[in-house]
Coordinates of C-alpha atoms and ligand atoms in Angstrom, one line a residue:
X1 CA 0.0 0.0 0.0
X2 CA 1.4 3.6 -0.8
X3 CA -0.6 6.3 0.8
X4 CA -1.4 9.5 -1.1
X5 CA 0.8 12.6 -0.1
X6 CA -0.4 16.5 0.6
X7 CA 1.3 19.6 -1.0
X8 CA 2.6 20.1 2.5
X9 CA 4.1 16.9 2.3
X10 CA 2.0 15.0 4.6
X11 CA 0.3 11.5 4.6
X12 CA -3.6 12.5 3.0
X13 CA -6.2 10.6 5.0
X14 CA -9.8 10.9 4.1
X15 CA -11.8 11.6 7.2
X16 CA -15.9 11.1 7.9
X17 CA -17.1 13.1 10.7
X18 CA -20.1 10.2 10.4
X19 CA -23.4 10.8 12.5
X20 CA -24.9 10.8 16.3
X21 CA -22.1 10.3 18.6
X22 CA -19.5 10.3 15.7
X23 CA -18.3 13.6 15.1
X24 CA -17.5 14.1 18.7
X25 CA -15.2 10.9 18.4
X26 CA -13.5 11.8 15.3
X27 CA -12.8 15.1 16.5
X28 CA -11.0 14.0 19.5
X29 CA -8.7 11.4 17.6
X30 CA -8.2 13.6 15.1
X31 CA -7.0 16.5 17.8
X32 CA -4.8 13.7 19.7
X33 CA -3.3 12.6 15.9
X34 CA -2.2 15.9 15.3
X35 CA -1.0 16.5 19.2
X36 CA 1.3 13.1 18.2
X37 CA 3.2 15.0 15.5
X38 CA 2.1 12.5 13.3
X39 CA 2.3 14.1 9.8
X40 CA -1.0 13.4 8.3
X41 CA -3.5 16.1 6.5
X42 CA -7.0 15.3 6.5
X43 CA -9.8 15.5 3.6
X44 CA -12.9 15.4 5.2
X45 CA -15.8 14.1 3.4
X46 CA -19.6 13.4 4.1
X47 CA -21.6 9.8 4.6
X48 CA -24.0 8.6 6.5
X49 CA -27.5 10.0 7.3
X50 CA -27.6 13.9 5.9
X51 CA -26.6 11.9 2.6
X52 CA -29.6 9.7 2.8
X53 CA -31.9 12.8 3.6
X54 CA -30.6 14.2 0.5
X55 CA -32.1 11.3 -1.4
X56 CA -28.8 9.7 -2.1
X57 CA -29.2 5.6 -1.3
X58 CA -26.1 4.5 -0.8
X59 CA -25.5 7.0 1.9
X60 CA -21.9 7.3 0.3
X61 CA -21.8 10.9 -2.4
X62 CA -19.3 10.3 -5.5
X63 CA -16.7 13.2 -3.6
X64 CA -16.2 10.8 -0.9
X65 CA -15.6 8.0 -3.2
X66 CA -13.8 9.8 -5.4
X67 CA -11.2 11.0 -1.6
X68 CA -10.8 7.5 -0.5
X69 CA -10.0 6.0 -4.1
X70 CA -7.1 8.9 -3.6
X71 CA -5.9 8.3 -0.3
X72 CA -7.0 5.3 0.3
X73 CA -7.0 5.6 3.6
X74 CA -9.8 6.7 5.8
X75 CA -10.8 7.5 9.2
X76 CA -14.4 7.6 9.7
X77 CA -17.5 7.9 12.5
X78 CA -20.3 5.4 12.8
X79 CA -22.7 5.5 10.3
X80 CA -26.3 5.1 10.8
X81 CA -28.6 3.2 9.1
X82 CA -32.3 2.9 9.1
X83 CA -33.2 -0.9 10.2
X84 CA -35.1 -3.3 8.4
X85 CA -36.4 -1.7 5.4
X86 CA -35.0 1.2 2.7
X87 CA -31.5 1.8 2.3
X88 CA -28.5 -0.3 2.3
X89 CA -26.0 0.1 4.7
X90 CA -23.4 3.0 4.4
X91 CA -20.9 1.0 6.2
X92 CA -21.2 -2.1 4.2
X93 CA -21.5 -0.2 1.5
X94 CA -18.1 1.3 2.0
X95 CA -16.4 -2.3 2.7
X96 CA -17.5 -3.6 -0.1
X97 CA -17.1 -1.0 -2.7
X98 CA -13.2 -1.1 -1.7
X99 CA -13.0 -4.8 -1.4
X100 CA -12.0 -4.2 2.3
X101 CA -12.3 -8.0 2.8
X102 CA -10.6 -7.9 6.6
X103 CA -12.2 -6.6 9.5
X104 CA -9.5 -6.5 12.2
X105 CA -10.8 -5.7 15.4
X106 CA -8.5 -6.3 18.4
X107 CA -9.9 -6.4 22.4
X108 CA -7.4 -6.0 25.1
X109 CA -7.9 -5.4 28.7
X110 CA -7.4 -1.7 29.7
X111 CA -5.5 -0.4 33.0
X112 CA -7.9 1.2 35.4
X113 CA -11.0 0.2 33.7
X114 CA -12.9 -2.3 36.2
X115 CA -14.8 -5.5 34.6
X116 CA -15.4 -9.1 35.8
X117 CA -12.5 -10.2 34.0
X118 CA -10.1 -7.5 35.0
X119 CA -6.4 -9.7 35.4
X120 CA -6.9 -11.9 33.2
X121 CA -5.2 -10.8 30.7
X122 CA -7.9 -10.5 28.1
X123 CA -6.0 -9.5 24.4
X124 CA -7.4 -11.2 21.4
X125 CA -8.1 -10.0 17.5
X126 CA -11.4 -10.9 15.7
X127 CA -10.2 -10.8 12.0
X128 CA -13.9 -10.9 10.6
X129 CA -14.3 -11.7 6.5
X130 CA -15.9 -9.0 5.5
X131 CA -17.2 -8.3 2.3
X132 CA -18.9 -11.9 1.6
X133 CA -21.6 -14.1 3.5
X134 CA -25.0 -13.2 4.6
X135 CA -24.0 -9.6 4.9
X136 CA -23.5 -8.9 1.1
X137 CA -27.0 -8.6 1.5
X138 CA -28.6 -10.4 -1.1
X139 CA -32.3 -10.9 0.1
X140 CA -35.7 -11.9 -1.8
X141 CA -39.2 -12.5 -1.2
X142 CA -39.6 -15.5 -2.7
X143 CA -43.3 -15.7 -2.1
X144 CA -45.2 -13.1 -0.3
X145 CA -44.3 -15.2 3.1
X146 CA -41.1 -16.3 2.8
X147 CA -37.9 -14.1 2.7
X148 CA -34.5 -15.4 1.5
X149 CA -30.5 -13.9 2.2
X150 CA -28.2 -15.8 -0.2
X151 CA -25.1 -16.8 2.1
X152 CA -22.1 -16.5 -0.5
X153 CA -18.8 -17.6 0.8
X154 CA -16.0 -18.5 -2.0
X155 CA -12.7 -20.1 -1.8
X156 CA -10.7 -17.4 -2.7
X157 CA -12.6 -14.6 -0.1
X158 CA -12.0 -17.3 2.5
X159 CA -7.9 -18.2 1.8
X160 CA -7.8 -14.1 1.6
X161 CA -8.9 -13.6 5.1
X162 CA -7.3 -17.2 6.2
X163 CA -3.7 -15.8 4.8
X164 CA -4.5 -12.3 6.3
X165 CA -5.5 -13.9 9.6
X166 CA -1.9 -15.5 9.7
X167 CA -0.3 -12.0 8.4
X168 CA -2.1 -10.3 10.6
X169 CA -0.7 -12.9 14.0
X170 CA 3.0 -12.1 12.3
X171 CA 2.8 -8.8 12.3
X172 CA 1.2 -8.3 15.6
X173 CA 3.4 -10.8 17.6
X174 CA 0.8 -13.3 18.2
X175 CA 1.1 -16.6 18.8
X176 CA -2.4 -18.7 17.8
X177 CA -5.2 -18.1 15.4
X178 CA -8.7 -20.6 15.6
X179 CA -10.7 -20.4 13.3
X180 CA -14.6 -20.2 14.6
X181 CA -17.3 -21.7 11.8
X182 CA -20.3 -23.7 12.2
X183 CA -19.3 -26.0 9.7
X184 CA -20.7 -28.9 11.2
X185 CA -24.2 -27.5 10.0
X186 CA -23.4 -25.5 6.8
X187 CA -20.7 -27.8 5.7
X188 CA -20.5 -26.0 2.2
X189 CA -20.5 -22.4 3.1
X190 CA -19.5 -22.3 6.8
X191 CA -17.2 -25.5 5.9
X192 CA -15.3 -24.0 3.1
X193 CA -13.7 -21.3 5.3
X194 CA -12.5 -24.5 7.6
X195 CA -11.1 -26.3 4.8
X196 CA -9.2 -23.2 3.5
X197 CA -7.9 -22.1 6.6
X198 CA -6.8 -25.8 7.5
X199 CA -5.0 -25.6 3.9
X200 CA -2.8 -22.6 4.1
X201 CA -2.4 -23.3 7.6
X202 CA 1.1 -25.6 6.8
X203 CA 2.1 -22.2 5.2
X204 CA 2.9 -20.2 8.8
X205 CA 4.9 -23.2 10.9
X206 CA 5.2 -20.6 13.4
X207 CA 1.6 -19.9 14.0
X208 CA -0.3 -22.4 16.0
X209 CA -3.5 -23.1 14.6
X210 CA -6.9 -24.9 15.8
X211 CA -10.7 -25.2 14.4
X212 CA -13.5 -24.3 16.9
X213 CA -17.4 -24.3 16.4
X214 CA -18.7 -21.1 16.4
X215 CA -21.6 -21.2 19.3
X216 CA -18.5 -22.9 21.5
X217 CA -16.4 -20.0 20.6
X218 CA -18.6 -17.7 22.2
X219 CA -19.4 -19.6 24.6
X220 CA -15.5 -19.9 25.5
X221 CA -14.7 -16.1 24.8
X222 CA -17.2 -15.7 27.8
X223 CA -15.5 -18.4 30.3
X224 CA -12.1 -18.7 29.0
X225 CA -11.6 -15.7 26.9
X226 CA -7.7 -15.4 27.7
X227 CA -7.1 -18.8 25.8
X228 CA -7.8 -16.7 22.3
X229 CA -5.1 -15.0 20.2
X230 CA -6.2 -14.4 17.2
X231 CA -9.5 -15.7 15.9
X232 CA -11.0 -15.8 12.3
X233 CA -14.5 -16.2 11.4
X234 CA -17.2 -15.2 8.7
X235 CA -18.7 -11.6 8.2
X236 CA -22.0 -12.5 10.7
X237 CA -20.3 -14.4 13.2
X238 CA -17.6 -12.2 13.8
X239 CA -20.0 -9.3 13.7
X240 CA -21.4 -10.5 16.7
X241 CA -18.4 -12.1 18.6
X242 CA -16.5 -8.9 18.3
X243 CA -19.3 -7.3 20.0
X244 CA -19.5 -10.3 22.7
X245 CA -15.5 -9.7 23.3
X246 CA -15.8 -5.9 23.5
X247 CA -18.1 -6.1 26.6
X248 CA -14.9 -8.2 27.9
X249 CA -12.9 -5.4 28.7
X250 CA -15.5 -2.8 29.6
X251 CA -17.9 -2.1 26.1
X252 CA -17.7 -0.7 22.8
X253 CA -16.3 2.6 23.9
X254 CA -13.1 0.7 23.8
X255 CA -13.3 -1.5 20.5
X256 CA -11.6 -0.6 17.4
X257 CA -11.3 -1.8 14.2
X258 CA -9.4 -1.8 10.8
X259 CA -11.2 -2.2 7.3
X260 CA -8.2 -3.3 5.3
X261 CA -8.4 -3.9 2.0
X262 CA -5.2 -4.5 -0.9
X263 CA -6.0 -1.0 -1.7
X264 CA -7.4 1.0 0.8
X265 CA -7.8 0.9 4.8
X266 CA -10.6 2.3 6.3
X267 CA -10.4 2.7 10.3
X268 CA -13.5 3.2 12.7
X269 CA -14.9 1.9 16.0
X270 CA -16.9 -1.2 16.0
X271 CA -20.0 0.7 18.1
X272 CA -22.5 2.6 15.9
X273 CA -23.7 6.2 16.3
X274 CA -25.4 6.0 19.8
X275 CA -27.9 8.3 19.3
X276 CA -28.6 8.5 22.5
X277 CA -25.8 10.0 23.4
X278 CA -24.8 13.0 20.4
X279 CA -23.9 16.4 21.2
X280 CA -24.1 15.7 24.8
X281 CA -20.0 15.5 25.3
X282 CA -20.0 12.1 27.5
X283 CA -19.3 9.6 25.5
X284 CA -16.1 7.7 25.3
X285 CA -14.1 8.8 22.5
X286 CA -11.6 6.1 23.4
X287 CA -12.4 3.6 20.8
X288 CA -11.9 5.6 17.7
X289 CA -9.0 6.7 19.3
X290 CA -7.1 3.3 18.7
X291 CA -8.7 3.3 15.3
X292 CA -6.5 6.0 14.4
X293 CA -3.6 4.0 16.1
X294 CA -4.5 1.1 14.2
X295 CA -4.1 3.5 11.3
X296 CA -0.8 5.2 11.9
X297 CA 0.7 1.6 12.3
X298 CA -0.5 0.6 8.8
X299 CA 0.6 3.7 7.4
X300 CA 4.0 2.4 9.4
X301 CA 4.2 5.6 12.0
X302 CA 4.9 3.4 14.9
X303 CA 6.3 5.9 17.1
X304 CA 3.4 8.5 17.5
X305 CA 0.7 5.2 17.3
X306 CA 2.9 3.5 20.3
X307 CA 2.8 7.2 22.1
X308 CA -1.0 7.7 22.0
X309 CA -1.3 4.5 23.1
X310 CA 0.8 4.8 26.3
X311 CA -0.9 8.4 26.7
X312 CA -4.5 6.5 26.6
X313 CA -2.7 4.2 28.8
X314 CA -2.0 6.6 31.4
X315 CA -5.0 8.4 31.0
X316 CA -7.1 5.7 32.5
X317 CA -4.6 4.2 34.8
X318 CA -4.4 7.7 36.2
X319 CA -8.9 7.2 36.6
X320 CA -9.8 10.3 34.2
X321 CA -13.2 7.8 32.9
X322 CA -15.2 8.4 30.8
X323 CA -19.8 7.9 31.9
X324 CA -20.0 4.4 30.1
X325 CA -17.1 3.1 33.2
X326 CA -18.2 4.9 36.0
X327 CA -21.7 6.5 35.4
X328 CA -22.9 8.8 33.4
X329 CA -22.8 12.0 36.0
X330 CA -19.7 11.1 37.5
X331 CA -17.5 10.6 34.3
X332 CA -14.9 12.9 32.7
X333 CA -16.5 15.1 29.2
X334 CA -15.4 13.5 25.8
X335 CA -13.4 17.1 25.3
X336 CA -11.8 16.4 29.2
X337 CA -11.1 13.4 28.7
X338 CA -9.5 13.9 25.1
X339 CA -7.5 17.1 26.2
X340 CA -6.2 14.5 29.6
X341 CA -4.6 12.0 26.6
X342 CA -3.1 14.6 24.5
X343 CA -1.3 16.5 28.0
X344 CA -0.1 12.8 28.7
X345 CA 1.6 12.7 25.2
X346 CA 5.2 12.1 25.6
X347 CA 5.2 10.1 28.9
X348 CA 5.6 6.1 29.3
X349 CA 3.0 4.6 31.2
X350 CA 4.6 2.0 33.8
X351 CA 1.9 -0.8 33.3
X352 CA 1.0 -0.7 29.9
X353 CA 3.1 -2.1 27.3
X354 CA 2.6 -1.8 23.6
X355 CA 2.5 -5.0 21.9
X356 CA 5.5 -5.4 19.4
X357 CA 4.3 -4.5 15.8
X358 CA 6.2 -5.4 12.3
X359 CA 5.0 -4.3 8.9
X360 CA 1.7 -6.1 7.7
X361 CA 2.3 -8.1 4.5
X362 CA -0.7 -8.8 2.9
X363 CA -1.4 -12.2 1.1
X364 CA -1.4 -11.5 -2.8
X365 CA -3.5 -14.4 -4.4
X366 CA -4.2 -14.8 -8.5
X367 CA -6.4 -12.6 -9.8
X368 CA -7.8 -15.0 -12.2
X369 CA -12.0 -15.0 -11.7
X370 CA -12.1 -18.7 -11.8
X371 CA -9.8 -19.2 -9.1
X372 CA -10.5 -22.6 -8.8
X373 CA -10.2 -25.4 -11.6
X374 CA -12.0 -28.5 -11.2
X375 CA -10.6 -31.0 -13.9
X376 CA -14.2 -32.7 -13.8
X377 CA -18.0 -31.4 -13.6
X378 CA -21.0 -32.0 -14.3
X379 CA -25.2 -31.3 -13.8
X380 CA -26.6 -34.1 -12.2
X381 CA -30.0 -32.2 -11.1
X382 CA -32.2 -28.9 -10.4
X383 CA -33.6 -27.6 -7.9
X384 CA -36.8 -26.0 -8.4
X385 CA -38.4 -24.2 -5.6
X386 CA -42.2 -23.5 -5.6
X387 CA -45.1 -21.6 -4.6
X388 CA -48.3 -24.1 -4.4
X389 CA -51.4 -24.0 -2.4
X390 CA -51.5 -27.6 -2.7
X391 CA -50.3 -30.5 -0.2
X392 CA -46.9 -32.1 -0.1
X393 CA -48.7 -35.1 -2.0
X394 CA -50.5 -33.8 -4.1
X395 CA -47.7 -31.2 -5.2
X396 CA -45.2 -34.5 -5.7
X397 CA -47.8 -36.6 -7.7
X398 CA -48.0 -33.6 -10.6
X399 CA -44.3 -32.7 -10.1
X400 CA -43.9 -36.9 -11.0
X401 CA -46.3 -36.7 -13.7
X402 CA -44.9 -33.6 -15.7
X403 CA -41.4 -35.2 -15.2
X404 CA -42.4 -39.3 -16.7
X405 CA -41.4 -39.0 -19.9
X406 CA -38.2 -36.4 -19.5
X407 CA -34.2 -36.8 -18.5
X408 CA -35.0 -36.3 -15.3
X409 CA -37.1 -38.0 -12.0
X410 CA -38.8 -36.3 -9.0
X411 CA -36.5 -36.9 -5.9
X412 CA -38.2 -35.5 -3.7
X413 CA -40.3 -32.5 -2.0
X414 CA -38.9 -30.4 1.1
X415 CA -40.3 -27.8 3.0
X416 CA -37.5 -25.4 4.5
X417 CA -34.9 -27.8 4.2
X418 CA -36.9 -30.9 5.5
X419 CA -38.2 -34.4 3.3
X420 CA -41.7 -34.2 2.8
X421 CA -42.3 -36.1 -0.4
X422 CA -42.2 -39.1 -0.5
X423 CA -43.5 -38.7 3.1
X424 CA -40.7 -39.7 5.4
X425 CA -43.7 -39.3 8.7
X426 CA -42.6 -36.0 9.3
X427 CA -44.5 -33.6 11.2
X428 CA -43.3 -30.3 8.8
X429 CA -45.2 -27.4 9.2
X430 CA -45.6 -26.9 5.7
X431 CA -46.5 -23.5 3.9
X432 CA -46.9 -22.5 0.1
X433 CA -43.3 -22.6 -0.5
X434 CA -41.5 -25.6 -1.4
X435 CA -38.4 -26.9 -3.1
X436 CA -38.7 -30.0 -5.8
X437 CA -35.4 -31.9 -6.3
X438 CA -35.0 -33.5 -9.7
X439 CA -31.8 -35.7 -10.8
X440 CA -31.1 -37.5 -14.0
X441 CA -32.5 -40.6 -14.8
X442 CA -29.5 -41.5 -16.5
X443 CA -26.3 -42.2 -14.4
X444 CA -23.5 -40.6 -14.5
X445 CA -25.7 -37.6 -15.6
X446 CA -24.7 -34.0 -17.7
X447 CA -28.1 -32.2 -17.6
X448 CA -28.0 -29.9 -20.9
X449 CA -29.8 -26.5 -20.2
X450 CA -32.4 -27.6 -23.0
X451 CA -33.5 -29.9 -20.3
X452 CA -33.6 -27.5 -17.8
X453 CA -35.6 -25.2 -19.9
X454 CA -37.9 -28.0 -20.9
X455 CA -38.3 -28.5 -17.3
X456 CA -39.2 -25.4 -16.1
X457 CA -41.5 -24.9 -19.2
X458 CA -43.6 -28.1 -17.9
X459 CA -43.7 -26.4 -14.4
X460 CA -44.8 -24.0 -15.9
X461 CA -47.8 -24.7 -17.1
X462 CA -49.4 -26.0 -13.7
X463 CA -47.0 -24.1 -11.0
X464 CA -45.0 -20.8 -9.9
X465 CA -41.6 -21.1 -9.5
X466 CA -39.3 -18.2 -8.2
X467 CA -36.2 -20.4 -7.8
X468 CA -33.7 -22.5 -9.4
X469 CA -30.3 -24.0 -8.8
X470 CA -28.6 -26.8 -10.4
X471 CA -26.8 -29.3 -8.7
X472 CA -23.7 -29.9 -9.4
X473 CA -20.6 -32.1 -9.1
X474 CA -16.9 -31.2 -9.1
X475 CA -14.0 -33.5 -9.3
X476 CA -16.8 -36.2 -8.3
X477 CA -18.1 -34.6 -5.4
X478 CA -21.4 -33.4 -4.5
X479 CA -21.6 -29.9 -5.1
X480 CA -25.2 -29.7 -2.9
X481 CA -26.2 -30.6 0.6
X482 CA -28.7 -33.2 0.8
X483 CA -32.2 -32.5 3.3
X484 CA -33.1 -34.0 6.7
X485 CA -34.8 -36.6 6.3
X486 CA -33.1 -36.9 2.5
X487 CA -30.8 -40.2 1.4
Ligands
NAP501 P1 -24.3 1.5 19.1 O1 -24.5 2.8 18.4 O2 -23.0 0.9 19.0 O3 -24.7 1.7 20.6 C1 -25.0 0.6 21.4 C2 -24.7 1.0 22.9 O4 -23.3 0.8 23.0 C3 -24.9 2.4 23.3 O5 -26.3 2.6 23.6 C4 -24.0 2.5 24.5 O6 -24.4 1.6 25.6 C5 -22.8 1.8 23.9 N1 -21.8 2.7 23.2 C6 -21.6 2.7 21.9 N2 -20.6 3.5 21.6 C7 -20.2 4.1 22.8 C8 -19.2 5.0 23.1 N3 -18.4 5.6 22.2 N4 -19.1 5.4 24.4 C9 -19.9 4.8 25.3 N5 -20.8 3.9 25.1 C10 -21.0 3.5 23.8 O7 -25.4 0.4 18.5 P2 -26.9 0.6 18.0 O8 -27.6 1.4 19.0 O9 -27.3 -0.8 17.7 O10 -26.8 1.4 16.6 C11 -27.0 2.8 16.4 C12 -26.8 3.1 15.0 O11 -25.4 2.9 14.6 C13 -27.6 2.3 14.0 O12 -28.1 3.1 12.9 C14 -26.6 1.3 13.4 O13 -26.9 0.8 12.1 C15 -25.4 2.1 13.4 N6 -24.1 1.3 13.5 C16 -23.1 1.8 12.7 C17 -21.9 1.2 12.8 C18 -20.7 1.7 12.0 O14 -20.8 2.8 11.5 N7 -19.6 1.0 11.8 C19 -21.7 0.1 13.6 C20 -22.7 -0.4 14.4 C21 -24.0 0.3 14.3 P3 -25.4 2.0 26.8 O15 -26.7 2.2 26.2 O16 -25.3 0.8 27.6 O17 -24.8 3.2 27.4

């Protein structure tokens, strides 16, 4: 990565005030940047709610686009976003425009601030995936009852955050990384991040490396969180474990993140805007604080990043806290609070120690778009999925019918995932949506689209059908799950 330099000289570093309780954070990080000496000029842009009132949906105006693609590098505020209908996320939006595919987000216990797990020694890194999964947001109504999220996860996104994950332990002097899926239920999605990871993981000898089921992972961050190092996991899961570890060490006023792409970095808290709390100059600014650290180490400035983080150090140590530790009426003002870091600049805290960073060299993979090369493949079925008022039964008869005299047989019926035709005795509570499995009569079968086509025309003419996906094979194995209740 080369960073973009000012007339004056200076590192350029796009900077997004963002909304509620984010331009008092960024202000305060910026003012304890520039008290570091740290030679960096800002561009400040816009994103984030004002942009959606202006009718914008992506929350994210081409000016701001057009700064990061130039500095690429950012510092930015929480961005809010209006839940469960209307626009897309501004933050996602962001990630994924610059293919910022690792979401580093490190948790450490802090001197003087008080939780249940104070002396333990809590200092683990979530390095989320972060551009693919169920949060590339690609949702459907199928019918009008039944909503659908595609879950995309490819080999190539998951050995790019598998290889960063290492890179990431190397250049932050750790010494594990697990890696937290649920493949034991999604075995092709969830599974092929565990098979990557456990692929490249003979590549870093000196990393230790383990596999742990997501659910147990939280539920061992919570009794045992000092046993973690580093720990990689898909774009949901790690959403929500890096929350979970946050509260560890006192909330997500202390929590910050990196968005590092091959390109660009964008660095920013892992809390939202707290509306709650804007313009009311109590909230803890600390979090965005050690984004911009995270930031002035990528950009390689390790002296003024290991200064503010000794100054934060001291800060607290010293008990100038902020409402979220102690109370909100007994805590120290964001601008107090911000002003006690920037007069500790300089001095060398006695109980903190900054962790020993190198350079971060990130994994450079083939561009070619079909990464992978099966020497074999072939269509051995389709998936159809349905909307039908009709029962399970009567639904599989007609689907049998309209399918005698083709290529391919009925295999069976399932509703949300489960055999319901031919009946297996069940007890499904079934609804108008429904998927048909059909598979060539013939075996080993090549299903030609003209088959497919012919197919669906049939289904046509007695059913709806939103849905299709064909099942495949590569290298001779299944590319498909099978159902419960399916042999
Ligand atoms: P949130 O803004 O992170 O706030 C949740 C709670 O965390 C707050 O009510 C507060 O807890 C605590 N908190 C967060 N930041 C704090 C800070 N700096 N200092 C002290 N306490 C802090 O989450 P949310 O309420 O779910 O989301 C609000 C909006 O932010 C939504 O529009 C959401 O989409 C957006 N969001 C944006 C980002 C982003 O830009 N990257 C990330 C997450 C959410 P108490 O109530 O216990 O005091």
């Amino acid at each position: 990565m080369e960073a973009n330099v000012s007339p004056a000289g200076k590192t350029l570093v796009t900077l997004i005030p963002g909304d509620g309780i984010g331009p008092e954070c960024v202000t305060a990080a910026r003012r304890v940047v520039e008290a570091s000496g740290a030679p960096i000029d800002w561009q400040e842009c816009e994103a984030g709610a004002e942009v959606f009132k202006q009718g914008l949906p992506s929350g994210v105006p081409p000016e701001t686009i057009d700064s990061i693609t130039h500095t690429r590098v950012a510092l930015k505020g929480p961005l809010e976003t209006p839940v469960g209908f209307g626009e897309k996320s501004a933050n996602v939006t962001l990630r994924k425009l610059f293919e910022t595919y690792a979401n580093v987000r490190p948790v450490r216990e802090m001197p003087g601030v008080k939780t249940p797990y104070t002396g333990r020694g809590v200092d683990l890194v979530v390095v989320r995936e972060n551009v693919e999964d169920l949060y590339a947001g690609i949702e459907y109504m199928q019918t009008p009852g039944v909503a659908e999220c595609l879950k995309l996860i490819s080999v190539k996104g998951s050995e790019k955050i598998a290889r960063f994950a290492f890179e990431y332990a190397r250049s932050d002097n750790r010494e594990s990384v697990a890696c937290a899926t649920k493949a034991n239920i999604m075995k092709l999605t969830e599974g092929t991040l565990k098979r990557v990871f456990e692929q490249v993981a003979p590549d870093y000898p000196d990393i230790e490396s383990w596999h742990v089921i997501i659910d147990n992972c939280a539920h061992q961050l919570v009794k045992r969180p000092e046993q973690f190092d580093v720990i990689t996991t898909t774009n949901m899961n790690g959403d929500i474990i890096s929350d979970l570890s946050s509260a560890l060490i006192g909330g997500l006023g202390f929590a910050p993140s990196a968005n590092i792409g091959n390109e660009i970095a964008i660095f920013e808290a892992v809390h939202g805007s707290a509306p709650k709390y804007a313009g009311k100059n109590v909230i803890n600014p600390t979090a965005v604080i050690l984004s911009a650290v995270m930031m002035l180490r990528y950009l390689q400035m390790f002296e003024q990043a290991d200064a503010i983080e000794h100054a934060v150090g001291i800060t607290l140590e010293s008990g100038v806290l902020t409402g979220d530790v102690v109370g909100y009426g007994n805590g120290a003002s964001t601008t107090g609070y911000t002003d006690t870091i920037i007069s500790n600049l300089g001095k060398r805290s006695e109980t903190w120690t900054v962790r020993e960073h190198k350079p971060l060299h990130l994994p450079k993979l083939s561009p070619d778009p079909d990464y992978v090369k099966p020497a074999t493949r072939a269509v051995v079925g389709l998936d159809v999925f349905l909307e039908s008022p009709l029962s399970s039964s009567e639904l599989g008869s007609s689907l049998m019918e309209l399918t005698s005299d083709t290529r391919l047989s009925l295999k069976m019926v399932s509703s949300r995932g489960t055999k319901v035709f031919p009946p297996t005795g069940a007890i499904a509570d079934t609804l108008d949506h429904w998927r048909a499995r059909f598979i060539t009569k013939e075996k080993p079968g090549d299903l030609p689209d003209e088959d497919v086509n012919q197919l669906l025309a049939r289904i046509s003419r007695r059913h709806t059908w939103m849905h299709i996906e064909k099942l495949q094979e590569f290298d001779g194995e299944l590319g498909f799950t099978r159902d419960q209740g399916e042999n």
